[in-house]
Amino acid sequence: MEFIKAIILGIIEGITEWLPISSTGHLILADEFIKLKQPTEFMNMFNVVIQLGAILAVVVIYFKKLNPFDKTKTARETQLTWQLWLKVVIACIPAVVVGLPLDKWLDAHFHKFVPIAFMLIIYGVAFIYIEKWAKTRPDKLVNLDSMPYQFAFYIGLIQVLSLMPGTSRSGVTILGAIILGASRFVAAEFTFFLGIPVMFGASLLKVINFMFSGSGFSFYQFSILFIASLTAFLVSIVVIKFLMDYIKKHDFTFFGKYRIVLGVIILVYAGISAVFG
C-alpha cells in the first residue's frame, strides 16, 4: 500500500508542479488523506525532493535547447544557450539569498492548511485580474532569446514569493513575467528552465537537513521516494506538453478560479477538523 500511495503522490506532483496551482499545497493536502507511514522529517524532505522527478522531465523535453555542447548547433545557437543559462542563474540568486536562511522557519510556520489556503485564494484572484489587465496591452517580450538579463533578475525577485507554501513557484514566476511584459509562452518556458537549478538546490538542502536531523535514510524510504519521483517524471512529460499547447489558445484564468475553489475547500475542511478534531 505504501508504494501505491507513493505512485498516487507522484501523479499529483507530476500534474501540479507545472500547472500554476501549487504542487506543495496539493501534496500537503493529499497527505491528510493518503498518509505515508513515515516521520514528519522524511515527509518534509519527500514533498520537495519528489519535485526533482518533475524537473528532470524538463531536462529531457528541452535537452537540445538547454545543451550548450550540442555539436549540431551553430556558434550563434551555442552562444544563445549559454546566455539562457546565465539568465537562469541570475534569476536564481534572490531565491538562494532569501530561501536558505528562511527554509526551516517557513517549514515550521507555514506548512499548514490555513496559510496554504490563503495563498491559493490570493494568487487565484491575482491570476484572474492580471490576465484581464494583460489583454489590454501587447506583449513586449515574445522571444526567450531576446530576454534582457535585468528582466531575468526581476523574475527571480518575484520568485521569492513562492517560498510561501501554496503560492506555486510556476504560478508566481509566470504571473511576474506576464506583468513585466512577457508572452504566456515565454513566461512558461522560462519558468520551466528556472525550476531546474532551484529544485536541484532545494532538494539537496532538504536531503542534507534530513540526514543531519538524526533520522536514518533506509532503503525502504529511498524506494518510496524513487517510485514517487519516477511517477512524477513520467506524468510531467505529458503535462508539460499539454500546458504548452493549452496556452497557445487559452489564458490562465481557469487556474485562478480553480485555486480559489480549492482554497475555500481547504479552509472549510480546516474549520471542520478544528471543531470535530
PDB file of C-alpha atoms in Angstrom:
ATOM      1  CA  MET A   1       0.000   0.000   0.000  1.00  0.00           C
ATOM      2  CA  GLU A   2       2.849   2.409   0.724  1.00  0.00           C
ATOM      3  CA  PHE A   3       4.164   2.029  -2.816  1.00  0.00           C
ATOM      4  CA  ILE A   4       0.672   2.583  -4.260  1.00  0.00           C
ATOM      5  CA  LYS A   5       0.395   5.748  -2.168  1.00  0.00           C
ATOM      6  CA  ALA A   6       3.793   6.860  -3.478  1.00  0.00           C
ATOM      7  CA  ILE A   7       2.581   6.407  -7.065  1.00  0.00           C
ATOM      8  CA  ILE A   8      -0.571   8.456  -6.343  1.00  0.00           C
ATOM      9  CA  LEU A   9       1.514  11.234  -4.799  1.00  0.00           C
ATOM     10  CA  GLY A  10       3.840  11.101  -7.813  1.00  0.00           C
ATOM     11  CA  ILE A  11       0.864  11.576 -10.131  1.00  0.00           C
ATOM     12  CA  ILE A  12      -0.323  14.553  -8.069  1.00  0.00           C
ATOM     13  CA  GLU A  13       3.164  16.080  -8.174  1.00  0.00           C
ATOM     14  CA  GLY A  14       3.575  15.498 -11.906  1.00  0.00           C
ATOM     15  CA  ILE A  15       0.314  17.315 -12.621  1.00  0.00           C
ATOM     16  CA  THR A  16       0.519  20.167 -10.120  1.00  0.00           C
ATOM     17  CA  GLU A  17       4.215  21.067 -10.487  1.00  0.00           C
ATOM     18  CA  TRP A  18       3.633  22.609 -13.904  1.00  0.00           C
ATOM     19  CA  LEU A  19       0.090  23.844 -13.656  1.00  0.00           C
ATOM     20  CA  PRO A  20       0.114  27.082 -11.591  1.00  0.00           C
ATOM     21  CA  ILE A  21      -1.860  25.592  -8.705  1.00  0.00           C
ATOM     22  CA  SER A  22       0.840  24.787  -6.082  1.00  0.00           C
ATOM     23  CA  SER A  23       2.329  21.291  -6.001  1.00  0.00           C
ATOM     24  CA  THR A  24       3.430  21.621  -2.366  1.00  0.00           C
ATOM     25  CA  GLY A  25      -0.062  22.694  -1.340  1.00  0.00           C
ATOM     26  CA  HIS A  26      -1.608  19.698  -3.082  1.00  0.00           C
ATOM     27  CA  LEU A  27       0.928  17.269  -1.588  1.00  0.00           C
ATOM     28  CA  ILE A  28       0.335  18.552   1.943  1.00  0.00           C
ATOM     29  CA  LEU A  29      -3.415  18.284   1.398  1.00  0.00           C
ATOM     30  CA  ALA A  30      -3.075  14.805  -0.130  1.00  0.00           C
ATOM     31  CA  ASP A  31      -1.021  13.699   2.870  1.00  0.00           C
ATOM     32  CA  GLU A  32      -4.107  14.287   5.016  1.00  0.00           C
ATOM     33  CA  PHE A  33      -5.923  11.501   3.178  1.00  0.00           C
ATOM     34  CA  ILE A  34      -3.102   9.407   1.659  1.00  0.00           C
ATOM     35  CA  LYS A  35      -0.743   9.247   4.592  1.00  0.00           C
ATOM     36  CA  LEU A  36       2.620   7.624   4.102  1.00  0.00           C
ATOM     37  CA  LYS A  37       3.603   5.975   7.356  1.00  0.00           C
ATOM     38  CA  GLN A  38       6.796   7.987   7.662  1.00  0.00           C
ATOM     39  CA  PRO A  39       8.208  10.539  10.138  1.00  0.00           C
ATOM     40  CA  THR A  40       7.459  14.241   9.686  1.00  0.00           C
ATOM     41  CA  GLU A  41      11.129  14.927   8.890  1.00  0.00           C
ATOM     42  CA  PHE A  42      11.005  12.465   5.990  1.00  0.00           C
ATOM     43  CA  MET A  43       7.736  13.885   4.640  1.00  0.00           C
ATOM     44  CA  ASN A  44       9.097  17.447   4.683  1.00  0.00           C
ATOM     45  CA  MET A  45      12.011  16.211   2.595  1.00  0.00           C
ATOM     46  CA  PHE A  46       9.790  13.967   0.423  1.00  0.00           C
ATOM     47  CA  ASN A  47       7.442  16.822  -0.569  1.00  0.00           C
ATOM     48  CA  VAL A  48      10.372  18.751  -2.053  1.00  0.00           C
ATOM     49  CA  VAL A  49      12.632  16.027  -3.452  1.00  0.00           C
ATOM     50  CA  ILE A  50       9.729  14.392  -5.314  1.00  0.00           C
ATOM     51  CA  GLN A  51       9.652  17.590  -7.395  1.00  0.00           C
ATOM     52  CA  LEU A  52      13.081  16.670  -8.722  1.00  0.00           C
ATOM     53  CA  GLY A  53      11.468  13.926 -10.791  1.00  0.00           C
ATOM     54  CA  ALA A  54       9.177  16.503 -12.357  1.00  0.00           C
ATOM     55  CA  ILE A  55      12.097  18.841 -13.057  1.00  0.00           C
ATOM     56  CA  LEU A  56      14.016  16.092 -14.867  1.00  0.00           C
ATOM     57  CA  ALA A  57      11.149  15.961 -17.362  1.00  0.00           C
ATOM     58  CA  VAL A  58      12.095  19.498 -18.433  1.00  0.00           C
ATOM     59  CA  VAL A  59      15.685  18.409 -18.965  1.00  0.00           C
ATOM     60  CA  VAL A  60      14.557  15.548 -21.201  1.00  0.00           C
ATOM     61  CA  ILE A  61      11.986  17.512 -23.245  1.00  0.00           C
ATOM     62  CA  TYR A  62      14.217  20.555 -23.750  1.00  0.00           C
ATOM     63  CA  PHE A  63      17.574  18.770 -23.765  1.00  0.00           C
ATOM     64  CA  LYS A  64      18.634  20.080 -27.176  1.00  0.00           C
ATOM     65  CA  LYS A  65      17.633  23.654 -26.348  1.00  0.00           C
ATOM     66  CA  LEU A  66      19.411  23.512 -22.978  1.00  0.00           C
ATOM     67  CA  ASN A  67      22.562  21.691 -24.110  1.00  0.00           C
ATOM     68  CA  PRO A  68      25.367  24.156 -24.989  1.00  0.00           C
ATOM     69  CA  PHE A  69      27.638  21.279 -26.017  1.00  0.00           C
ATOM     70  CA  ASP A  70      25.404  20.074 -28.857  1.00  0.00           C
ATOM     71  CA  LYS A  71      27.742  19.861 -31.877  1.00  0.00           C
ATOM     72  CA  THR A  72      24.853  20.351 -34.299  1.00  0.00           C
ATOM     73  CA  LYS A  73      24.325  23.906 -33.039  1.00  0.00           C
ATOM     74  CA  THR A  74      25.788  26.894 -34.814  1.00  0.00           C
ATOM     75  CA  ALA A  75      28.125  29.247 -32.959  1.00  0.00           C
ATOM     76  CA  ARG A  76      25.253  31.694 -32.508  1.00  0.00           C
ATOM     77  CA  GLU A  77      22.911  28.999 -31.154  1.00  0.00           C
ATOM     78  CA  THR A  78      25.580  27.874 -28.681  1.00  0.00           C
ATOM     79  CA  GLN A  79      26.064  31.458 -27.548  1.00  0.00           C
ATOM     80  CA  LEU A  80      22.315  31.869 -27.006  1.00  0.00           C
ATOM     81  CA  THR A  81      22.230  28.657 -24.960  1.00  0.00           C
ATOM     82  CA  TRP A  82      24.987  29.911 -22.652  1.00  0.00           C
ATOM     83  CA  GLN A  83      23.179  33.225 -22.347  1.00  0.00           C
ATOM     84  CA  LEU A  84      19.978  31.386 -21.410  1.00  0.00           C
ATOM     85  CA  TRP A  85      21.779  29.534 -18.603  1.00  0.00           C
ATOM     86  CA  LEU A  86      23.307  32.797 -17.378  1.00  0.00           C
ATOM     87  CA  LYS A  87      19.835  34.338 -17.227  1.00  0.00           C
ATOM     88  CA  VAL A  88      18.594  31.325 -15.259  1.00  0.00           C
ATOM     89  CA  VAL A  89      21.496  31.642 -12.801  1.00  0.00           C
ATOM     90  CA  ILE A  90      20.851  35.373 -12.368  1.00  0.00           C
ATOM     91  CA  ALA A  91      17.164  34.688 -11.712  1.00  0.00           C
ATOM     92  CA  CYS A  92      18.081  32.101  -9.053  1.00  0.00           C
ATOM     93  CA  ILE A  93      20.161  34.484  -6.933  1.00  0.00           C
ATOM     94  CA  PRO A  94      17.276  36.098  -4.963  1.00  0.00           C
ATOM     95  CA  ALA A  95      15.777  32.694  -4.046  1.00  0.00           C
ATOM     96  CA  VAL A  96      19.157  31.475  -2.770  1.00  0.00           C
ATOM     97  CA  VAL A  97      19.832  34.621  -0.741  1.00  0.00           C
ATOM     98  CA  VAL A  98      16.360  34.665   0.846  1.00  0.00           C
ATOM     99  CA  GLY A  99      15.439  30.970   0.785  1.00  0.00           C
ATOM    100  CA  LEU A 100      18.450  29.441   2.552  1.00  0.00           C
ATOM    101  CA  PRO A 101      18.090  31.320   5.865  1.00  0.00           C
ATOM    102  CA  LEU A 102      14.270  31.066   5.901  1.00  0.00           C
ATOM    103  CA  ASP A 103      13.877  27.404   4.870  1.00  0.00           C
ATOM    104  CA  LYS A 104      13.377  25.824   8.303  1.00  0.00           C
ATOM    105  CA  TRP A 105      11.336  28.755   9.618  1.00  0.00           C
ATOM    106  CA  LEU A 106       8.903  28.556   6.704  1.00  0.00           C
ATOM    107  CA  ASP A 107       8.549  24.781   7.182  1.00  0.00           C
ATOM    108  CA  ALA A 108       7.725  25.262  10.859  1.00  0.00           C
ATOM    109  CA  HIS A 109       5.185  28.070  10.455  1.00  0.00           C
ATOM    110  CA  PHE A 110       3.537  27.863   7.040  1.00  0.00           C
ATOM    111  CA  HIS A 111       3.291  24.197   6.021  1.00  0.00           C
ATOM    112  CA  LYS A 112      -0.250  24.230   7.368  1.00  0.00           C
ATOM    113  CA  PHE A 113      -3.740  24.240   5.896  1.00  0.00           C
ATOM    114  CA  VAL A 114      -4.794  27.828   6.617  1.00  0.00           C
ATOM    115  CA  PRO A 115      -1.707  29.642   5.220  1.00  0.00           C
ATOM    116  CA  ILE A 116      -1.772  27.398   2.140  1.00  0.00           C
ATOM    117  CA  ALA A 117      -5.487  28.068   1.603  1.00  0.00           C
ATOM    118  CA  PHE A 118      -4.998  31.835   1.797  1.00  0.00           C
ATOM    119  CA  MET A 119      -2.105  31.730  -0.667  1.00  0.00           C
ATOM    120  CA  LEU A 120      -4.179  29.655  -3.087  1.00  0.00           C
ATOM    121  CA  ILE A 121      -7.024  32.174  -2.921  1.00  0.00           C
ATOM    122  CA  ILE A 122      -4.868  35.313  -3.069  1.00  0.00           C
ATOM    123  CA  TYR A 123      -2.926  34.212  -6.116  1.00  0.00           C
ATOM    124  CA  GLY A 124      -6.049  32.776  -7.704  1.00  0.00           C
ATOM    125  CA  VAL A 125      -7.614  36.244  -7.614  1.00  0.00           C
ATOM    126  CA  ALA A 126      -4.321  37.685  -8.892  1.00  0.00           C
ATOM    127  CA  PHE A 127      -4.342  35.361 -11.909  1.00  0.00           C
ATOM    128  CA  ILE A 128      -7.859  36.407 -12.887  1.00  0.00           C
ATOM    129  CA  TYR A 129      -7.251  40.144 -12.649  1.00  0.00           C
ATOM    130  CA  ILE A 130      -3.753  40.135 -14.129  1.00  0.00           C
ATOM    131  CA  GLU A 131      -4.969  38.130 -17.121  1.00  0.00           C
ATOM    132  CA  LYS A 132      -7.734  40.695 -17.695  1.00  0.00           C
ATOM    133  CA  TRP A 133      -5.199  43.501 -17.465  1.00  0.00           C
ATOM    134  CA  ALA A 134      -2.668  41.735 -19.718  1.00  0.00           C
ATOM    135  CA  LYS A 135      -5.203  41.531 -22.536  1.00  0.00           C
ATOM    136  CA  THR A 136      -5.319  45.334 -22.674  1.00  0.00           C
ATOM    137  CA  ARG A 137      -1.674  45.692 -23.748  1.00  0.00           C
ATOM    138  CA  PRO A 138       0.572  43.953 -26.283  1.00  0.00           C
ATOM    139  CA  ASP A 139       3.332  41.579 -25.142  1.00  0.00           C
ATOM    140  CA  LYS A 140       6.749  43.243 -25.054  1.00  0.00           C
ATOM    141  CA  LEU A 141       8.773  40.007 -24.944  1.00  0.00           C
ATOM    142  CA  VAL A 142       7.736  37.236 -27.329  1.00  0.00           C
ATOM    143  CA  ASN A 143      11.111  35.514 -27.798  1.00  0.00           C
ATOM    144  CA  LEU A 144      13.070  33.957 -24.943  1.00  0.00           C
ATOM    145  CA  ASP A 145      16.395  34.607 -26.683  1.00  0.00           C
ATOM    146  CA  SER A 146      15.827  38.364 -26.516  1.00  0.00           C
ATOM    147  CA  MET A 147      15.080  38.424 -22.776  1.00  0.00           C
ATOM    148  CA  PRO A 148      17.311  41.056 -21.083  1.00  0.00           C
ATOM    149  CA  TYR A 149      19.392  39.980 -18.075  1.00  0.00           C
ATOM    150  CA  GLN A 150      17.665  42.618 -15.959  1.00  0.00           C
ATOM    151  CA  PHE A 151      14.303  41.080 -16.882  1.00  0.00           C
ATOM    152  CA  ALA A 152      15.519  37.677 -15.683  1.00  0.00           C
ATOM    153  CA  PHE A 153      16.659  39.181 -12.373  1.00  0.00           C
ATOM    154  CA  TYR A 154      13.257  40.796 -11.820  1.00  0.00           C
ATOM    155  CA  ILE A 155      11.574  37.419 -12.359  1.00  0.00           C
ATOM    156  CA  GLY A 156      13.989  35.997  -9.775  1.00  0.00           C
ATOM    157  CA  LEU A 157      12.924  38.648  -7.287  1.00  0.00           C
ATOM    158  CA  ILE A 158       9.284  37.770  -7.864  1.00  0.00           C
ATOM    159  CA  GLN A 159      10.078  34.056  -7.489  1.00  0.00           C
ATOM    160  CA  VAL A 160      10.991  34.700  -3.839  1.00  0.00           C
ATOM    161  CA  LEU A 161       7.256  34.976  -3.140  1.00  0.00           C
ATOM    162  CA  SER A 162       6.911  31.272  -3.991  1.00  0.00           C
ATOM    163  CA  LEU A 163       8.821  30.319  -0.850  1.00  0.00           C
ATOM    164  CA  MET A 164       5.429  30.513   0.869  1.00  0.00           C
ATOM    165  CA  PRO A 165       3.657  27.132   0.567  1.00  0.00           C
ATOM    166  CA  GLY A 166       0.511  27.366  -1.522  1.00  0.00           C
ATOM    167  CA  THR A 167       1.742  30.093  -3.846  1.00  0.00           C
ATOM    168  CA  SER A 168       3.138  27.852  -6.642  1.00  0.00           C
ATOM    169  CA  ARG A 169       6.623  28.527  -7.963  1.00  0.00           C
ATOM    170  CA  SER A 170       5.460  28.222 -11.560  1.00  0.00           C
ATOM    171  CA  GLY A 171       2.389  30.345 -10.852  1.00  0.00           C
ATOM    172  CA  VAL A 172       4.333  33.194  -9.256  1.00  0.00           C
ATOM    173  CA  THR A 173       7.035  33.342 -11.926  1.00  0.00           C
ATOM    174  CA  ILE A 174       4.521  33.122 -14.773  1.00  0.00           C
ATOM    175  CA  LEU A 175       2.463  35.933 -13.227  1.00  0.00           C
ATOM    176  CA  GLY A 176       5.579  38.008 -12.683  1.00  0.00           C
ATOM    177  CA  ALA A 177       6.807  37.514 -16.252  1.00  0.00           C
ATOM    178  CA  ILE A 178       3.386  38.450 -17.657  1.00  0.00           C
ATOM    179  CA  ILE A 179       3.306  41.616 -15.536  1.00  0.00           C
ATOM    180  CA  LEU A 180       6.771  42.512 -16.828  1.00  0.00           C
ATOM    181  CA  GLY A 181       5.545  42.127 -20.398  1.00  0.00           C
ATOM    182  CA  ALA A 182       6.371  38.551 -21.448  1.00  0.00           C
ATOM    183  CA  SER A 183       4.016  36.443 -23.502  1.00  0.00           C
ATOM    184  CA  ARG A 184       2.460  33.443 -21.746  1.00  0.00           C
ATOM    185  CA  PHE A 185       4.598  31.095 -23.843  1.00  0.00           C
ATOM    186  CA  VAL A 186       7.874  32.842 -22.901  1.00  0.00           C
ATOM    187  CA  ALA A 187       6.755  33.125 -19.262  1.00  0.00           C
ATOM    188  CA  ALA A 188       6.000  29.390 -19.076  1.00  0.00           C
ATOM    189  CA  GLU A 189       9.213  28.298 -20.818  1.00  0.00           C
ATOM    190  CA  PHE A 190      11.473  30.413 -18.637  1.00  0.00           C
ATOM    191  CA  THR A 191       9.617  29.162 -15.570  1.00  0.00           C
ATOM    192  CA  PHE A 192      10.359  25.583 -16.605  1.00  0.00           C
ATOM    193  CA  PHE A 193      14.069  26.302 -17.051  1.00  0.00           C
ATOM    194  CA  LEU A 194      14.290  28.320 -13.850  1.00  0.00           C
ATOM    195  CA  GLY A 195      12.968  25.316 -11.944  1.00  0.00           C
ATOM    196  CA  ILE A 196      15.998  23.169 -12.806  1.00  0.00           C
ATOM    197  CA  PRO A 197      18.650  24.759 -10.524  1.00  0.00           C
ATOM    198  CA  VAL A 198      16.035  25.908  -7.990  1.00  0.00           C
ATOM    199  CA  MET A 199      14.657  22.425  -7.383  1.00  0.00           C
ATOM    200  CA  PHE A 200      18.052  20.714  -7.550  1.00  0.00           C
ATOM    201  CA  GLY A 201      19.267  23.143  -4.882  1.00  0.00           C
ATOM    202  CA  ALA A 202      16.117  22.865  -2.758  1.00  0.00           C
ATOM    203  CA  SER A 203      16.215  19.062  -2.948  1.00  0.00           C
ATOM    204  CA  LEU A 204      19.869  18.946  -1.921  1.00  0.00           C
ATOM    205  CA  LEU A 205      19.142  21.263   1.015  1.00  0.00           C
ATOM    206  CA  LYS A 206      16.210  19.128   2.182  1.00  0.00           C
ATOM    207  CA  VAL A 207      18.211  15.893   1.935  1.00  0.00           C
ATOM    208  CA  ILE A 208      21.089  17.424   3.934  1.00  0.00           C
ATOM    209  CA  ASN A 209      18.696  18.745   6.595  1.00  0.00           C
ATOM    210  CA  PHE A 210      17.026  15.335   6.790  1.00  0.00           C
ATOM    211  CA  MET A 211      20.327  13.485   7.147  1.00  0.00           C
ATOM    212  CA  PHE A 212      21.513  15.847   9.876  1.00  0.00           C
ATOM    213  CA  SER A 213      18.195  15.678  11.744  1.00  0.00           C
ATOM    214  CA  GLY A 214      19.305  12.361  13.207  1.00  0.00           C
ATOM    215  CA  SER A 215      16.841  10.353  11.118  1.00  0.00           C
ATOM    216  CA  GLY A 216      18.136   7.387   9.196  1.00  0.00           C
ATOM    217  CA  PHE A 217      17.539   7.109   5.447  1.00  0.00           C
ATOM    218  CA  SER A 218      16.555   3.474   4.939  1.00  0.00           C
ATOM    219  CA  PHE A 219      16.453   1.609   1.628  1.00  0.00           C
ATOM    220  CA  TYR A 220      12.682   1.338   2.087  1.00  0.00           C
ATOM    221  CA  GLN A 221      12.353   5.115   2.332  1.00  0.00           C
ATOM    222  CA  PHE A 222      14.630   5.547  -0.670  1.00  0.00           C
ATOM    223  CA  SER A 223      12.409   3.135  -2.637  1.00  0.00           C
ATOM    224  CA  ILE A 224       9.282   5.114  -1.784  1.00  0.00           C
ATOM    225  CA  LEU A 225      10.954   8.365  -2.818  1.00  0.00           C
ATOM    226  CA  PHE A 226      12.310   6.841  -6.044  1.00  0.00           C
ATOM    227  CA  ILE A 227       8.937   5.403  -7.121  1.00  0.00           C
ATOM    228  CA  ALA A 228       7.145   8.685  -6.421  1.00  0.00           C
ATOM    229  CA  SER A 229       9.792  10.697  -8.279  1.00  0.00           C
ATOM    230  CA  LEU A 230       9.773   8.341 -11.284  1.00  0.00           C
ATOM    231  CA  THR A 231       5.990   8.614 -11.477  1.00  0.00           C
ATOM    232  CA  ALA A 232       6.220  12.417 -11.256  1.00  0.00           C
ATOM    233  CA  PHE A 233       8.773  12.376 -14.095  1.00  0.00           C
ATOM    234  CA  LEU A 234       6.575  10.320 -16.434  1.00  0.00           C
ATOM    235  CA  VAL A 235       3.419  12.315 -15.694  1.00  0.00           C
ATOM    236  CA  SER A 236       5.282  15.633 -16.059  1.00  0.00           C
ATOM    237  CA  ILE A 237       6.323  14.839 -19.618  1.00  0.00           C
ATOM    238  CA  VAL A 238       2.648  14.611 -20.586  1.00  0.00           C
ATOM    239  CA  VAL A 239       1.569  17.652 -18.542  1.00  0.00           C
ATOM    240  CA  ILE A 240       4.321  19.968 -19.846  1.00  0.00           C
ATOM    241  CA  LYS A 241       3.386  19.214 -23.441  1.00  0.00           C
ATOM    242  CA  PHE A 242      -0.299  19.711 -22.600  1.00  0.00           C
ATOM    243  CA  LEU A 243       0.337  23.086 -20.923  1.00  0.00           C
ATOM    244  CA  MET A 244       2.433  24.465 -23.776  1.00  0.00           C
ATOM    245  CA  ASP A 245      -0.349  23.530 -26.232  1.00  0.00           C
ATOM    246  CA  TYR A 246      -3.032  24.864 -23.873  1.00  0.00           C
ATOM    247  CA  ILE A 247      -1.561  28.367 -23.511  1.00  0.00           C
ATOM    248  CA  LYS A 248      -1.433  28.807 -27.294  1.00  0.00           C
ATOM    249  CA  LYS A 249      -5.227  29.171 -27.211  1.00  0.00           C
ATOM    250  CA  HIS A 250      -6.127  29.898 -23.578  1.00  0.00           C
ATOM    251  CA  ASP A 251      -5.055  32.111 -20.689  1.00  0.00           C
ATOM    252  CA  PHE A 252      -4.568  31.164 -17.020  1.00  0.00           C
ATOM    253  CA  THR A 253      -7.968  32.380 -15.760  1.00  0.00           C
ATOM    254  CA  PHE A 254      -9.265  28.831 -15.274  1.00  0.00           C
ATOM    255  CA  PHE A 255      -6.374  28.011 -12.946  1.00  0.00           C
ATOM    256  CA  GLY A 256      -7.101  31.160 -10.947  1.00  0.00           C
ATOM    257  CA  LYS A 257     -10.696  30.028 -10.416  1.00  0.00           C
ATOM    258  CA  TYR A 258      -9.518  26.520  -9.506  1.00  0.00           C
ATOM    259  CA  ARG A 259      -7.151  27.940  -6.871  1.00  0.00           C
ATOM    260  CA  ILE A 260      -9.944  29.966  -5.276  1.00  0.00           C
ATOM    261  CA  VAL A 261     -12.299  26.981  -5.103  1.00  0.00           C
ATOM    262  CA  LEU A 262      -9.589  24.710  -3.688  1.00  0.00           C
ATOM    263  CA  GLY A 263      -8.554  27.341  -1.138  1.00  0.00           C
ATOM    264  CA  VAL A 264     -12.133  27.683   0.107  1.00  0.00           C
ATOM    265  CA  ILE A 265     -12.499  23.889   0.351  1.00  0.00           C
ATOM    266  CA  ILE A 266      -9.301  23.683   2.413  1.00  0.00           C
ATOM    267  CA  LEU A 267     -10.487  26.440   4.767  1.00  0.00           C
ATOM    268  CA  VAL A 268     -13.812  24.657   5.261  1.00  0.00           C
ATOM    269  CA  TYR A 269     -12.035  21.368   5.905  1.00  0.00           C
ATOM    270  CA  ALA A 270      -9.626  23.024   8.337  1.00  0.00           C
ATOM    271  CA  GLY A 271     -12.578  24.567  10.186  1.00  0.00           C
ATOM    272  CA  ILE A 272     -14.429  21.266  10.415  1.00  0.00           C
ATOM    273  CA  SER A 273     -11.276  19.492  11.605  1.00  0.00           C
ATOM    274  CA  ALA A 274     -10.721  22.127  14.294  1.00  0.00           C
ATOM    275  CA  VAL A 275     -14.294  21.753  15.570  1.00  0.00           C
ATOM    276  CA  PHE A 276     -14.622  17.980  15.446  1.00  0.00           C
ATOM    277  CA  GLY A 277     -10.969  17.067  15.901  1.00  0.00           C
TER     278      GLY A 277
END
